JSON list of C-alpha atoms in Angstrom, two decimals:
[
{"chain": "I", "resi": 1, "resn": "MET", "atom": "CA", "xyz": [81.95, 99.48, 132.44]},
{"chain": "I", "resi": 2, "resn": "SER", "atom": "CA", "xyz": [81.49, 103.00, 134.25]},
{"chain": "I", "resi": 3, "resn": "ARG", "atom": "CA", "xyz": [81.24, 105.81, 131.55]},
{"chain": "I", "resi": 4, "resn": "SER", "atom": "CA", "xyz": [82.23, 109.67, 132.74]},
{"chain": "I", "resi": 5, "resn": "ASN", "atom": "CA", "xyz": [82.28, 112.70, 131.12]},
{"chain": "I", "resi": 6, "resn": "LYS", "atom": "CA", "xyz": [85.94, 113.19, 132.97]},
{"chain": "I", "resi": 7, "resn": "GLN", "atom": "CA", "xyz": [88.38, 115.18, 130.65]},
{"chain": "I", "resi": 8, "resn": "LEU", "atom": "CA", "xyz": [91.61, 113.46, 129.80]},
{"chain": "I", "resi": 9, "resn": "VAL", "atom": "CA", "xyz": [93.54, 116.33, 129.99]},
{"chain": "I", "resi": 10, "resn": "PRO", "atom": "CA", "xyz": [91.46, 119.28, 132.54]},
{"chain": "I", "resi": 11, "resn": "GLU", "atom": "CA", "xyz": [94.09, 121.95, 130.86]},
{"chain": "I", "resi": 12, "resn": "ALA", "atom": "CA", "xyz": [92.33, 121.70, 127.75]},
{"chain": "I", "resi": 13, "resn": "LYS", "atom": "CA", "xyz": [88.10, 122.75, 129.39]},
{"chain": "I", "resi": 14, "resn": "GLU", "atom": "CA", "xyz": [88.84, 126.39, 128.39]},
{"chain": "I", "resi": 15, "resn": "ALA", "atom": "CA", "xyz": [90.52, 125.27, 124.90]},
{"chain": "I", "resi": 16, "resn": "MET", "atom": "CA", "xyz": [87.51, 122.86, 124.64]},
{"chain": "I", "resi": 17, "resn": "ASN", "atom": "CA", "xyz": [84.55, 125.36, 125.46]},
{"chain": "I", "resi": 18, "resn": "GLN", "atom": "CA", "xyz": [86.35, 128.04, 123.13]},
{"chain": "I", "resi": 19, "resn": "PHE", "atom": "CA", "xyz": [86.68, 125.66, 120.08]},
{"chain": "I", "resi": 20, "resn": "LYS", "atom": "CA", "xyz": [82.35, 125.10, 121.22]},
{"chain": "I", "resi": 21, "resn": "MET", "atom": "CA", "xyz": [81.03, 128.73, 121.01]},
{"chain": "I", "resi": 22, "resn": "GLU", "atom": "CA", "xyz": [83.35, 129.19, 117.49]},
{"chain": "I", "resi": 23, "resn": "ALA", "atom": "CA", "xyz": [81.70, 125.86, 116.14]},
{"chain": "I", "resi": 24, "resn": "ALA", "atom": "CA", "xyz": [78.00, 127.45, 118.08]},
{"chain": "I", "resi": 25, "resn": "SER", "atom": "CA", "xyz": [78.43, 130.75, 116.41]},
{"chain": "I", "resi": 26, "resn": "GLU", "atom": "CA", "xyz": [79.22, 129.74, 113.02]},
{"chain": "I", "resi": 27, "resn": "VAL", "atom": "CA", "xyz": [75.91, 127.96, 112.43]},
{"chain": "I", "resi": 28, "resn": "GLY", "atom": "CA", "xyz": [74.65, 130.25, 114.00]},
{"chain": "I", "resi": 29, "resn": "VAL", "atom": "CA", "xyz": [73.56, 129.11, 117.68]},
{"chain": "I", "resi": 30, "resn": "ASN", "atom": "CA", "xyz": [73.31, 131.51, 120.27]},
{"chain": "I", "resi": 31, "resn": "LEU", "atom": "CA", "xyz": [75.20, 130.27, 122.82]},
{"chain": "I", "resi": 32, "resn": "LYS", "atom": "CA", "xyz": [75.89, 131.29, 126.54]},
{"chain": "I", "resi": 33, "resn": "GLN", "atom": "CA", "xyz": [78.54, 130.43, 129.09]},
{"chain": "I", "resi": 34, "resn": "GLY", "atom": "CA", "xyz": [77.15, 127.68, 131.62]},
{"chain": "I", "resi": 35, "resn": "TYR", "atom": "CA", "xyz": [74.15, 126.28, 131.34]},
{"chain": "I", "resi": 36, "resn": "ASN", "atom": "CA", "xyz": [72.40, 125.85, 127.92]},
{"chain": "I", "resi": 37, "resn": "GLY", "atom": "CA", "xyz": [69.76, 123.29, 128.55]},
{"chain": "I", "resi": 38, "resn": "ASP", "atom": "CA", "xyz": [66.92, 125.21, 126.37]},
{"chain": "I", "resi": 39, "resn": "LEU", "atom": "CA", "xyz": [68.53, 124.47, 123.20]},
{"chain": "I", "resi": 40, "resn": "THR", "atom": "CA", "xyz": [67.21, 122.10, 120.81]},
{"chain": "I", "resi": 41, "resn": "SER", "atom": "CA", "xyz": [68.24, 119.39, 120.18]},
{"chain": "I", "resi": 42, "resn": "LYS", "atom": "CA", "xyz": [68.36, 120.14, 116.22]},
{"chain": "I", "resi": 43, "resn": "GLU", "atom": "CA", "xyz": [70.77, 123.25, 117.35]},
{"chain": "I", "resi": 44, "resn": "ALA", "atom": "CA", "xyz": [73.10, 121.39, 120.52]},
{"chain": "I", "resi": 45, "resn": "GLY", "atom": "CA", "xyz": [73.52, 118.45, 117.49]},
{"chain": "I", "resi": 46, "resn": "SER", "atom": "CA", "xyz": [74.55, 120.87, 114.64]},
{"chain": "I", "resi": 47, "resn": "VAL", "atom": "CA", "xyz": [77.11, 122.15, 118.00]},
{"chain": "I", "resi": 48, "resn": "GLY", "atom": "CA", "xyz": [78.76, 119.25, 118.11]},
{"chain": "I", "resi": 49, "resn": "GLY", "atom": "CA", "xyz": [78.46, 118.40, 113.88]},
{"chain": "I", "resi": 50, "resn": "GLN", "atom": "CA", "xyz": [80.37, 121.30, 113.22]},
{"chain": "I", "resi": 51, "resn": "MET", "atom": "CA", "xyz": [82.86, 120.62, 115.79]},
{"chain": "I", "resi": 52, "resn": "VAL", "atom": "CA", "xyz": [83.29, 117.38, 114.38]},
{"chain": "I", "resi": 53, "resn": "LYS", "atom": "CA", "xyz": [83.66, 118.91, 111.22]},
{"chain": "I", "resi": 54, "resn": "LYS", "atom": "CA", "xyz": [86.35, 121.38, 112.42]},
{"chain": "I", "resi": 55, "resn": "MET", "atom": "CA", "xyz": [88.88, 118.49, 113.71]},
{"chain": "I", "resi": 56, "resn": "ILE", "atom": "CA", "xyz": [88.56, 115.76, 110.53]},
{"chain": "I", "resi": 57, "resn": "GLN", "atom": "CA", "xyz": [89.21, 119.15, 109.10]},
{"chain": "I", "resi": 58, "resn": "GLN", "atom": "CA", "xyz": [92.28, 120.30, 110.91]},
{"chain": "I", "resi": 59, "resn": "TYR", "atom": "CA", "xyz": [93.46, 116.42, 111.20]},
{"chain": "I", "resi": 60, "resn": "GLU", "atom": "CA", "xyz": [93.26, 116.56, 107.35]},
{"chain": "I", "resi": 61, "resn": "GLU", "atom": "CA", "xyz": [95.08, 119.65, 106.89]},
{"chain": "I", "resi": 62, "resn": "ASN", "atom": "CA", "xyz": [97.82, 117.80, 108.97]},
{"chain": "I", "resi": 63, "resn": "MET", "atom": "CA", "xyz": [98.32, 114.67, 107.13]},
{"chain": "I", "resi": 64, "resn": "LYS", "atom": "CA", "xyz": [99.21, 116.91, 103.82]}
]
């Protein structure tokens, strides 16, 4: 089975980038546009974790 990073909805790319930048700002990680390979694993993980936290929070709010 092949896996790829292909987005299912290409039009959502800019919204996802904005969402990622907001999450990074909230956890104090300075993301740049483009390449961010200089981030530590801890920094990258905190951004991803914040994104998941926000998605779960939004989902729970929509369930009300």
